[in-house]
Short mmCIF file of C-alpha atoms in Angstrom, two decimals:
data_model
loop_
_atom_site.label_atom_id
_atom_site.label_comp_id
_atom_site.label_asym_id
_atom_site.label_seq_id
_atom_site.Cartn_x
_atom_site.Cartn_y
_atom_site.Cartn_z
CA UNK L 127 15.31 -36.36 13.77
CA UNK L 128 14.30 -33.42 15.95
CA UNK L 129 13.58 -30.13 14.12
CA UNK L 130 16.29 -27.48 14.28
CA UNK L 131 15.83 -24.65 16.73
CA UNK L 132 13.61 -21.87 15.33
CA UNK L 133 13.30 -18.62 17.24
CA UNK L 134 10.12 -16.53 17.11
CA UNK L 135 12.21 -13.69 15.68
CA UNK L 136 13.38 -15.92 12.83
CA UNK L 137 9.79 -16.82 12.05
CA UNK L 138 8.76 -13.16 12.16
CA UNK L 139 11.41 -12.38 9.52
CA UNK L 140 10.04 -15.02 7.14
CA UNK L 141 6.97 -15.27 4.97
CA UNK L 142 3.39 -15.89 6.03
CA UNK L 143 3.43 -19.43 4.62
CA UNK L 144 6.69 -20.17 6.44
CA UNK L 145 5.19 -18.86 9.67
CA UNK L 146 2.02 -20.89 9.14
CA UNK L 147 4.15 -24.01 8.69
CA UNK L 148 6.20 -23.26 11.81
CA UNK L 149 3.03 -22.81 13.87
CA UNK L 150 1.57 -26.10 12.69
CA UNK L 151 4.84 -27.98 13.21
CA UNK L 152 4.99 -26.57 16.78
CA UNK L 153 8.34 -24.92 16.04
CA UNK L 154 6.87 -21.78 17.57
CA UNK L 155 3.59 -21.03 19.32
CA UNK L 156 1.15 -18.26 18.47
CA UNK L 157 1.79 -16.44 21.79
CA UNK L 158 5.54 -16.64 21.15
CA UNK L 159 5.11 -15.20 17.66
CA UNK L 160 2.88 -12.39 18.88
CA UNK L 161 5.31 -11.64 21.72
CA UNK L 162 8.12 -11.38 19.16
CA UNK L 163 5.98 -8.96 17.16
CA UNK L 164 5.36 -6.81 20.23
CA UNK L 165 9.07 -6.89 21.11
CA UNK L 166 9.96 -5.77 17.57
CA UNK L 167 7.42 -2.94 17.81
CA UNK L 168 9.04 -1.79 21.06
CA UNK L 169 12.57 -2.07 19.64
CA UNK L 170 11.71 0.09 16.63
CA UNK L 171 9.56 2.59 18.54
CA UNK L 172 11.80 5.58 17.62
CA UNK L 173 10.61 5.20 14.02
CA UNK L 174 7.10 6.07 15.24
CA UNK L 175 5.31 3.53 13.05
CA UNK L 176 2.50 2.90 15.56
CA UNK L 177 -0.03 5.14 17.28
CA UNK L 178 -1.57 2.29 19.29
CA UNK L 179 -0.38 -1.17 20.31
CA UNK L 180 -2.89 -3.74 21.59
CA UNK L 181 -0.43 -5.86 23.57
CA UNK L 182 -2.74 -7.37 26.19
CA UNK L 183 -5.59 -7.94 23.75
CA UNK L 184 -3.29 -9.44 21.11
CA UNK L 185 -1.75 -11.89 23.57
CA UNK L 186 -5.20 -12.92 24.77
CA UNK L 187 -6.29 -13.63 21.20
CA UNK L 188 -2.98 -15.43 20.55
CA UNK L 189 -3.66 -17.85 23.39
CA UNK L 190 -7.16 -18.48 21.99
CA UNK L 191 -5.82 -19.11 18.48
CA UNK L 192 -3.22 -21.52 19.87
CA UNK L 193 -5.98 -23.41 21.66
CA UNK L 194 -7.91 -23.67 18.39
CA UNK L 195 -4.86 -25.00 16.55
CA UNK L 196 -4.17 -27.47 19.34
CA UNK L 197 -7.77 -28.69 19.06
CA UNK L 198 -7.47 -29.16 15.30
CA UNK L 199 -9.35 -26.05 14.19
CA UNK L 200 -7.31 -24.75 11.25
CA UNK L 201 -8.62 -21.44 9.89
CA UNK L 202 -6.01 -21.09 7.16
CA UNK L 203 -2.57 -19.52 6.69
CA UNK L 204 -3.39 -16.22 8.42
CA UNK L 205 -4.32 -17.93 11.69
CA UNK L 206 -2.04 -16.60 14.44
CA UNK L 207 -0.29 -14.14 12.10
CA UNK L 208 0.42 -10.64 13.54
CA UNK L 209 -1.02 -7.89 11.32
CA UNK L 210 -1.51 -4.13 11.77
CA UNK L 211 -4.07 -1.63 10.51
CA UNK L 212 -3.62 1.92 9.32
CA UNK L 213 -5.37 4.17 11.82
CA UNK L 214 -8.22 5.14 9.51
CA UNK L 215 -9.59 1.58 9.59
CA UNK L 216 -12.08 0.64 12.31
CA UNK L 217 -11.47 -2.04 14.91
CA UNK L 218 -14.31 -2.51 17.36
CA UNK L 219 -13.60 -1.08 20.79
CA UNK L 220 -10.44 0.75 19.71
CA UNK L 221 -9.88 4.33 18.62
CA UNK L 222 -9.84 5.25 14.95
CA UNK L 223 -8.22 8.69 14.83
CA UNK L 224 -7.36 8.87 11.11
CA UNK L 225 -4.21 10.58 12.36
CA UNK L 226 -6.20 13.57 13.56
CA UNK L 227 -6.93 15.48 16.76
CA UNK L 228 -10.58 15.82 15.74
CA UNK L 229 -11.10 12.04 16.01
CA UNK L 230 -8.76 11.52 18.95
CA UNK L 231 -11.58 10.10 21.11
CA UNK L 232 -13.42 8.27 18.32
CA UNK L 233 -13.91 4.67 19.47
CA UNK L 234 -15.12 2.38 16.69
CA UNK L 235 -18.45 0.70 17.54
CA UNK L 236 -17.83 -2.11 15.03
CA UNK L 237 -15.11 -3.60 12.87
CA UNK L 238 -14.51 -2.39 9.35
CA UNK L 239 -15.57 -5.14 6.95
CA UNK L 240 -11.93 -5.91 6.14
CA UNK L 241 -11.04 -6.04 9.84
CA UNK L 242 -13.83 -8.53 10.43
CA UNK L 243 -12.56 -10.64 7.53
CA UNK L 244 -9.06 -10.73 8.99
CA UNK L 245 -10.41 -11.79 12.37
CA UNK L 246 -12.46 -14.58 10.79
CA UNK L 247 -9.25 -15.83 9.17
CA UNK L 248 -7.53 -15.93 12.56
CA UNK L 249 -5.18 -13.00 12.01
CA UNK L 250 -4.11 -11.15 15.16
CA UNK L 251 -4.25 -7.38 14.97
CA UNK L 252 -1.47 -6.06 17.17
CA UNK L 253 -1.77 -2.32 16.58
CA UNK L 254 -2.67 0.75 14.52
CA UNK L 255 -0.11 2.42 12.27
CA UNK L 256 0.78 6.09 12.11
CA UNK L 257 -0.39 8.00 9.05
CA UNK L 258 -0.60 11.45 7.51
CA UNK L 259 -3.50 13.32 9.08
CA UNK L 260 -6.79 12.24 7.46
CA UNK L 261 -4.63 10.53 4.77
CA UNK L 262 -4.32 13.93 3.08
CA UNK L 263 -0.58 14.07 2.51
CA UNK L 264 2.47 12.11 1.50
CA UNK L 265 4.98 12.51 4.34
CA UNK L 266 3.49 11.09 7.58
CA UNK L 267 4.74 14.21 9.32
CA UNK L 268 1.93 14.18 11.84
CA UNK L 269 1.59 17.11 14.27
CA UNK L 270 -0.68 15.11 16.59
CA UNK L 271 1.05 11.71 16.83
CA UNK L 272 4.60 12.48 15.78
CA UNK L 273 6.67 12.22 12.62
CA UNK L 274 7.28 8.74 11.23
CA UNK L 275 10.82 7.91 10.08
CA UNK L 276 11.87 5.62 7.24
CA UNK L 277 13.61 2.50 8.55
CA UNK L 278 16.20 2.59 5.73
CA UNK L 279 17.86 5.89 6.50
CA UNK L 280 18.15 8.44 9.24
CA UNK L 281 15.79 11.35 8.65
CA UNK L 282 14.42 9.88 5.42
CA UNK L 283 10.69 10.10 4.83
CA UNK L 284 8.54 6.96 4.85
CA UNK L 285 6.19 8.93 2.58
CA UNK L 286 2.47 8.54 3.07
CA UNK L 287 -0.18 8.55 3.79
CA UNK L 288 0.35 4.94 4.92
CA UNK L 289 3.86 5.74 6.15
CA UNK L 290 3.59 3.81 9.40
CA UNK L 291 2.38 0.74 7.53
CA UNK L 292 5.47 0.74 5.33
CA UNK L 293 7.77 1.04 8.33
CA UNK L 294 5.95 -1.72 10.22
CA UNK L 295 6.43 -4.19 7.38
CA UNK L 296 10.01 -3.08 6.59
CA UNK L 297 11.07 -3.68 10.19
CA UNK L 298 9.23 -7.02 10.20
CA UNK L 299 7.24 -6.09 13.28
CA UNK L 300 4.19 -7.53 11.46
CA UNK L 301 3.76 -9.71 8.41
CA UNK L 302 1.39 -7.22 6.79
CA UNK L 303 -0.37 -3.95 7.39
CA UNK L 304 -3.57 -2.85 5.73
CA UNK L 305 -3.22 0.62 4.23
CA UNK L 306 -5.38 2.85 2.08
CA UNK L 307 -4.55 4.30 -1.32
CA UNK L 308 -6.10 7.33 -2.97
CA UNK L 309 -3.31 8.84 -5.08
CA UNK L 310 -0.58 6.35 -4.16
CA UNK L 311 -0.71 5.96 -0.39
CA UNK L 312 -0.04 2.20 -0.40
CA UNK L 313 2.37 2.02 -3.32
CA UNK L 314 4.53 5.04 -2.46
CA UNK L 315 5.29 4.03 1.17
CA UNK L 316 5.87 0.46 -0.05
CA UNK L 317 8.38 1.75 -2.61
CA UNK L 318 10.44 3.87 -0.23
CA UNK L 319 10.33 1.17 2.48
CA UNK L 320 11.49 -1.66 0.22
CA UNK L 321 8.34 -3.75 0.63
CA UNK L 322 5.47 -4.90 -1.55
CA UNK L 323 2.05 -3.26 -1.58
CA UNK L 324 -1.02 -3.49 -3.77
CA UNK L 325 -3.73 -0.99 -4.53
CA UNK L 326 -6.63 -3.20 -5.63
CA UNK L 327 -9.18 -2.22 -8.26
CA UNK L 328 -11.80 0.18 -6.97
CA UNK L 329 -14.54 -2.05 -5.55
CA UNK L 330 -12.38 -5.12 -5.00
CA UNK L 331 -12.10 -4.47 -1.23
CA UNK L 332 -14.85 -2.95 0.89
CA UNK L 333 -14.36 0.57 2.24
CA UNK L 334 -17.04 0.07 4.91
CA UNK L 335 -15.57 1.18 8.22
CA UNK L 336 -12.67 3.02 6.57
CA UNK L 337 -12.55 6.78 7.05
CA UNK L 338 -12.75 8.32 3.57
CA UNK L 339 -10.41 10.76 1.91
CA UNK L 340 -11.88 10.94 -1.61
CA UNK L 341 -14.90 8.75 -2.30
CA UNK L 342 -14.26 8.00 -5.97
CA UNK L 343 -10.53 7.27 -5.58
CA UNK L 344 -10.18 5.43 -2.26
CA UNK L 345 -9.14 1.79 -1.96
CA UNK L 346 -7.72 -0.43 0.79
CA UNK L 347 -5.06 -3.11 0.42
CA UNK L 348 -2.11 -4.86 2.05
CA UNK L 349 1.53 -3.88 2.39
CA UNK L 350 3.68 -6.97 3.02
CA UNK L 351 7.18 -8.26 2.47
CA UNK L 352 6.38 -10.04 -0.78
CA UNK L 353 3.80 -10.36 -3.54
CA UNK L 354 3.04 -13.82 -2.14
CA UNK L 355 2.16 -12.39 1.27
CA UNK L 356 0.07 -9.66 -0.39
CA UNK L 357 -1.82 -12.38 -2.29
CA UNK L 358 -2.62 -14.28 0.91
CA UNK L 359 -3.95 -11.18 2.69
CA UNK L 360 -5.82 -9.75 -0.30
CA UNK L 361 -7.68 -13.03 -0.81
CA UNK L 362 -9.09 -12.68 2.70
CA UNK L 363 -10.16 -9.03 2.59
CA UNK L 364 -11.45 -8.91 -1.01
CA UNK L 365 -15.05 -9.52 -2.03
CA UNK L 366 -18.54 -8.13 -2.26
CA UNK L 367 -19.94 -6.43 0.84
CA UNK L 368 -23.52 -5.32 1.43
CA UNK L 369 -22.14 -2.49 3.58
CA UNK L 370 -20.39 -1.00 0.56
CA UNK L 371 -22.47 -0.88 -2.61
CA UNK L 372 -19.38 0.01 -4.64
CA UNK L 373 -17.86 -3.43 -4.12
CA UNK L 374 -17.73 -5.77 -7.09
CA UNK L 375 -19.83 -8.91 -7.28
CA UNK L 376 -17.14 -10.66 -9.34
CA UNK L 377 -15.72 -13.82 -7.84
CA UNK L 378 -12.48 -13.41 -5.89
CA UNK L 379 -9.94 -15.81 -7.43
CA UNK L 380 -7.32 -17.89 -5.66
CA UNK L 381 -4.49 -15.39 -5.94
CA UNK L 382 -1.99 -17.80 -4.41
CA UNK L 383 -2.58 -20.43 -7.09
CA UNK L 384 -2.01 -17.87 -9.85
CA UNK L 385 1.42 -16.84 -8.54
CA UNK L 386 3.22 -19.89 -9.78
CA UNK L 387 2.07 -19.89 -13.39
CA UNK L 388 4.99 -19.24 -15.79
CA UNK L 389 5.30 -15.95 -17.63
CA UNK L 390 5.87 -17.45 -21.07
CA UNK L 391 3.48 -15.85 -23.54
CA UNK L 392 2.64 -12.91 -21.29
CA UNK L 393 2.94 -9.52 -22.97
CA UNK L 394 4.49 -6.89 -20.70
CA UNK L 395 4.45 -3.29 -21.87
CA UNK L 396 6.28 -0.21 -20.77
CA UNK L 397 5.10 3.24 -21.81
CA UNK L 398 7.64 4.45 -24.34
CA UNK L 399 9.40 7.54 -23.04
CA UNK L 400 6.91 8.10 -20.20
CA UNK L 401 8.09 5.15 -18.08
CA UNK L 402 11.72 6.26 -18.25
CA UNK L 403 11.40 10.06 -18.41
CA UNK L 404 11.86 12.50 -15.54
CA UNK L 405 13.31 9.86 -13.22
CA UNK L 406 16.55 9.68 -11.31
CA UNK L 407 19.32 7.65 -13.01
CA UNK L 408 19.30 4.86 -10.41
CA UNK L 409 15.54 4.44 -10.85
CA UNK L 410 15.88 4.31 -14.64
CA UNK L 411 18.61 1.66 -14.46
CA UNK L 412 16.71 -0.50 -11.97
CA UNK L 413 13.60 -0.26 -14.14
CA UNK L 414 15.49 -1.32 -17.26
CA UNK L 415 17.01 -4.22 -15.35
CA UNK L 416 13.54 -5.35 -14.30
CA UNK L 417 12.40 -5.29 -17.94
CA UNK L 418 15.40 -7.44 -18.89
CA UNK L 419 14.57 -9.90 -16.10
CA UNK L 420 11.02 -10.28 -17.36
CA UNK L 421 12.33 -10.99 -20.84
CA UNK L 422 14.64 -13.65 -19.42
CA UNK L 423 11.62 -15.24 -17.69
CA UNK L 424 9.86 -15.69 -21.02
CA UNK L 425 7.62 -12.64 -21.13
CA UNK L 426 7.41 -10.55 -24.28
CA UNK L 427 8.53 -7.05 -23.29
CA UNK L 428 7.55 -4.27 -25.66
CA UNK L 429 7.15 -0.50 -25.71
CA UNK L 430 3.65 0.91 -26.04
CA UNK L 431 2.14 4.33 -26.50
CA UNK L 432 -0.69 5.72 -24.41
CA UNK L 433 -1.77 9.21 -25.48
CA UNK L 434 -3.03 12.04 -23.29
CA UNK L 435 -1.12 11.27 -20.08
CA UNK L 436 0.05 14.82 -19.48
CA UNK L 437 -3.01 15.77 -17.41
CA UNK L 438 -3.24 12.68 -15.23
CA UNK L 439 -1.63 14.17 -12.11
CA UNK L 440 -3.64 17.39 -12.45
CA UNK L 441 -6.91 15.45 -12.74
CA UNK L 442 -6.18 13.33 -9.68
CA UNK L 443 -5.12 16.42 -7.72
CA UNK L 444 -8.41 18.20 -8.53
CA UNK L 445 -10.52 15.22 -7.42
CA UNK L 446 -8.24 14.53 -4.46
CA UNK L 447 -8.73 18.14 -3.37
CA UNK L 448 -12.43 18.71 -4.02
CA UNK L 449 -13.81 15.51 -2.48
CA UNK L 450 -11.91 15.81 0.85
CA UNK L 451 -12.97 19.43 1.15
CA UNK L 452 -16.60 18.35 0.77
CA UNK L 453 -16.13 15.69 3.45
CA UNK L 454 -14.49 18.14 5.86
CA UNK L 455 -16.56 21.26 5.18
CA UNK L 456 -18.37 21.28 8.54
CA UNK L 457 -15.29 20.44 10.61
CA UNK L 458 -13.29 23.12 8.80
CA UNK L 459 -15.95 25.63 9.75
CA UNK L 460 -16.37 24.51 13.36
CA UNK L 461 -12.95 23.06 14.27
CA UNK L 462 -10.50 24.51 11.79
CA UNK L 463 -7.89 25.11 14.47
CA UNK L 464 -7.71 21.39 15.27
CA UNK L 465 -6.15 20.51 11.92
CA UNK L 466 -2.45 20.45 11.22
CA UNK L 467 -1.41 23.49 9.18
CA UNK L 468 -0.58 21.56 6.00
CA UNK L 469 -3.79 19.56 5.92
CA UNK L 470 -5.94 22.58 6.74
CA UNK L 471 -4.29 24.52 3.90
CA UNK L 472 -4.92 21.68 1.45
CA UNK L 473 -8.54 21.30 2.51
CA UNK L 474 -9.11 25.04 2.18
CA UNK L 475 -7.48 25.00 -1.24
CA UNK L 476 -10.02 22.41 -2.36
CA UNK L 477 -12.76 25.00 -2.24
CA UNK L 478 -10.99 26.97 -4.96
CA UNK L 479 -11.89 24.35 -7.57
CA UNK L 480 -15.19 24.90 -9.36
CA UNK L 481 -17.82 22.32 -10.20
CA UNK L 482 -16.64 22.64 -13.80
CA UNK L 483 -13.06 21.80 -12.76
CA UNK L 484 -14.29 18.72 -10.90
CA UNK L 485 -16.52 17.49 -13.73
CA UNK L 486 -13.75 18.00 -16.27
CA UNK L 487 -11.37 15.98 -14.09
CA UNK L 488 -13.89 13.15 -13.89
CA UNK L 489 -14.45 13.34 -17.67
CA UNK L 490 -10.70 13.01 -18.16
CA UNK L 491 -10.72 9.92 -15.94
CA UNK L 492 -13.34 8.33 -18.20
CA UNK L 493 -11.24 9.23 -21.25
CA UNK L 494 -8.10 7.75 -19.68
CA UNK L 495 -9.91 4.54 -18.73
CA UNK L 496 -10.72 4.11 -22.41
CA UNK L 497 -7.08 4.71 -23.38
CA UNK L 498 -5.94 2.06 -20.89
CA UNK L 499 -8.60 -0.39 -22.04
CA UNK L 500 -7.21 -0.03 -25.55
CA UNK L 501 -3.64 -0.48 -24.27
CA UNK L 502 -4.62 -3.68 -22.48
CA UNK L 503 -5.69 -5.14 -25.81
CA UNK L 504 -2.02 -4.95 -26.81
CA UNK L 505 -0.41 -6.06 -23.53
CA UNK L 506 -1.31 -7.99 -20.40
CA UNK L 507 0.41 -5.61 -17.99
CA UNK L 508 1.95 -2.15 -18.02
CA UNK L 509 5.12 -1.33 -16.07
CA UNK L 510 6.44 1.96 -14.71
CA UNK L 511 8.65 2.91 -11.78
CA UNK L 512 6.51 3.47 -8.71
CA UNK L 513 8.34 6.69 -7.88
CA UNK L 514 10.71 8.73 -10.03
CA UNK L 515 13.10 9.06 -7.07
CA UNK L 516 14.12 7.33 -3.84
CA UNK L 517 13.08 8.54 -0.40
CA UNK L 518 13.81 12.25 0.18
CA UNK L 519 14.79 13.57 3.56
CA UNK L 520 12.05 14.47 6.00
CA UNK L 521 10.79 17.96 5.21
CA UNK L 522 12.49 18.09 1.81
CA UNK L 523 10.14 19.89 -0.59
CA UNK L 524 11.96 19.35 -3.87
CA UNK L 525 13.98 16.57 -5.50
CA UNK L 526 16.51 16.98 -8.29
CA UNK L 527 15.77 15.06 -11.46
CA UNK L 528 17.81 15.61 -14.63
CA UNK L 529 19.14 18.88 -13.25
CA UNK L 530 15.74 20.31 -12.36
CA UNK L 531 14.13 20.72 -8.95
CA UNK L 532 10.72 19.06 -8.86
CA UNK L 533 8.01 19.41 -6.24
CA UNK L 534 7.77 16.28 -4.08
CA UNK L 535 4.03 16.64 -3.44
CA UNK L 536 3.03 16.27 -7.10
CA UNK L 537 6.04 14.42 -8.54
CA UNK L 538 5.37 11.51 -6.17
CA UNK L 539 2.15 10.85 -8.13
CA UNK L 540 3.81 10.94 -11.55
CA UNK L 541 3.25 7.20 -12.00
CA UNK L 542 0.90 6.18 -9.18
CA UNK L 543 -1.84 8.50 -10.46
CA UNK L 544 -2.27 6.21 -13.49
CA UNK L 545 -3.95 3.50 -11.39
CA UNK L 546 -5.75 6.03 -9.21
CA UNK L 547 -7.32 7.76 -12.21
CA UNK L 548 -8.28 4.61 -14.10
CA UNK L 549 -9.27 2.39 -11.17
CA UNK L 550 -7.04 -0.50 -12.27
CA UNK L 551 -4.92 -2.41 -9.75
CA UNK L 552 -1.33 -1.35 -9.11
CA UNK L 553 1.32 -3.41 -7.30
CA UNK L 554 4.66 -2.14 -6.00
CA UNK L 555 7.57 -4.56 -5.67
CA UNK L 556 11.21 -3.68 -4.80
CA UNK L 557 13.62 -3.82 -7.76
CA UNK L 558 16.87 -2.43 -6.36
CA UNK L 559 18.65 0.23 -4.36
CA UNK L 560 20.37 3.50 -5.18
CA UNK L 561 23.94 4.51 -4.23
CA UNK L 562 22.73 5.50 -0.74
CA UNK L 563 21.12 2.07 -0.27
CA UNK L 564 17.59 3.44 -0.53
CA UNK L 565 14.94 1.16 -2.06
CA UNK L 566 13.56 1.52 -5.60
CA UNK L 567 10.12 0.22 -6.56
CA UNK L 568 8.42 -1.09 -9.69
CA UNK L 569 4.72 -0.48 -10.37
CA UNK L 570 2.80 -3.24 -12.15
CA UNK L 571 -0.56 -2.24 -13.64
CA UNK L 572 -3.07 -4.79 -14.92
CA UNK L 573 -6.68 -4.61 -16.18
CA UNK L 574 -9.53 -4.06 -13.75
CA UNK L 575 -10.01 -6.91 -11.26
CA UNK L 576 -6.87 -8.65 -12.54
CA UNK L 577 -4.95 -8.32 -9.27
CA UNK L 578 -3.85 -11.94 -9.62
CA UNK L 579 -1.93 -11.15 -12.79
CA UNK L 580 -0.08 -8.28 -11.11
CA UNK L 581 0.75 -10.46 -8.13
CA UNK L 582 1.95 -13.24 -10.45
CA UNK L 583 4.30 -10.83 -12.21
CA UNK L 584 5.55 -9.52 -8.88
CA UNK L 585 6.07 -12.99 -7.43
CA UNK L 586 7.94 -14.31 -10.47
CA UNK L 587 10.27 -11.31 -10.38
CA UNK L 588 10.89 -11.72 -6.66
CA UNK L 589 11.63 -15.41 -7.11
CA UNK L 590 14.76 -14.56 -9.13
CA UNK L 591 15.85 -11.18 -7.71
CA UNK L 592 15.42 -11.35 -3.93
CA UNK L 593 15.38 -7.59 -3.26
CA UNK L 594 12.31 -8.07 -1.07
CA UNK L 595 14.35 -10.21 1.34
CA UNK L 596 16.61 -7.35 2.36
CA UNK L 597 15.67 -5.52 5.52
CA UNK L 598 16.92 -2.27 7.02
CA UNK L 599 19.36 -2.11 9.88
CA UNK L 600 16.61 -1.02 12.24
CA UNK L 601 15.10 -4.48 11.92
CA UNK L 602 18.31 -6.40 12.53
#
């Protein structure tokens, strides 16, 4: 019996494994899939998710990958799959601007290590995603390349700094985008865009060829529709790299195989009071529903206490201010006028912190790592909301929570700073929508280098909830 008609757009809306199957069954060709990706990018252009699109180059590579498949050379499930990069990640021969005017003409001489890994796996990089300038901000309001717009609501922020990456995945213009995360820049855009996104442990993925924001906090990882797709991409880009001495020598496990293990016997903790305090009602209810779902799947869900969390945002802010200011000191002196006003102000503010402030912040990080190590003796994973609120409007400086106006810039790190400070992995998965149909995200934290456990928890939740399958109207 002949296979039913499958359009390239249908395949683009599915999972990576479904697309890989369609390519190998000749239900769609690689050039057709890449063309559908490019068409989707063009159709959603008003959202300003991309700063560069490599149409001609991507189609050329697509034809080459199809020839390889036709000749029996199977490179794995990412072969022929359209993927994007945040524009602070190098791709040889293309510009890496980091969302700035200063690097507008910066052509990468070589691939970032993660870019090279994607190419070896046969992935097709179709473009670079818009971002907050130098990744130093959470709005993706970019004075040089335009403001990015959340696909779920008119004039809603996609957050940042990987805002364009979240939009690209939400609109299904690519199967995944590689973002970077310092204080939450993968997980926060993933949350407000209704997609999945993982910040790996520090050292799990090489930062070689990635423009830095804060050396001791930076990581790179995928945003994708599902935990399963994140697992497939992370397996390719993770691993030790001689170009980055911070990378771990620990073996990279088969994340995909771990997804399907049952949750029976797994201990899942939520931080009593902290995980449900200072959050909007819709977020609290979605979070509680997620806890109930885990219990129904056989996990043991229990409250835990972790002391000394009050200073976590402050500590991350100090480090995430001082280190970028050190990186940008010469440019600030010589080219200060080329920065956007908000980023220049933040970089200048970083000089106000003393060496004592910085050392104390790093000492607190060491203390908090110990507290989390102790907590992970009690539980296998720790859950919080990813954000205490859903996507604000573009330019909105404050959000109302429990009758109080709270600053967006710092409140957005209320939960994400936990992984940033401790270096443990953090995964966002969608767990619902508020009354305005804006996505709500769950953050899953696991011990260092236990990304597979986080992905397993995310996948098992998605298998019974399906929130990750919803897409915004802009992608219809």
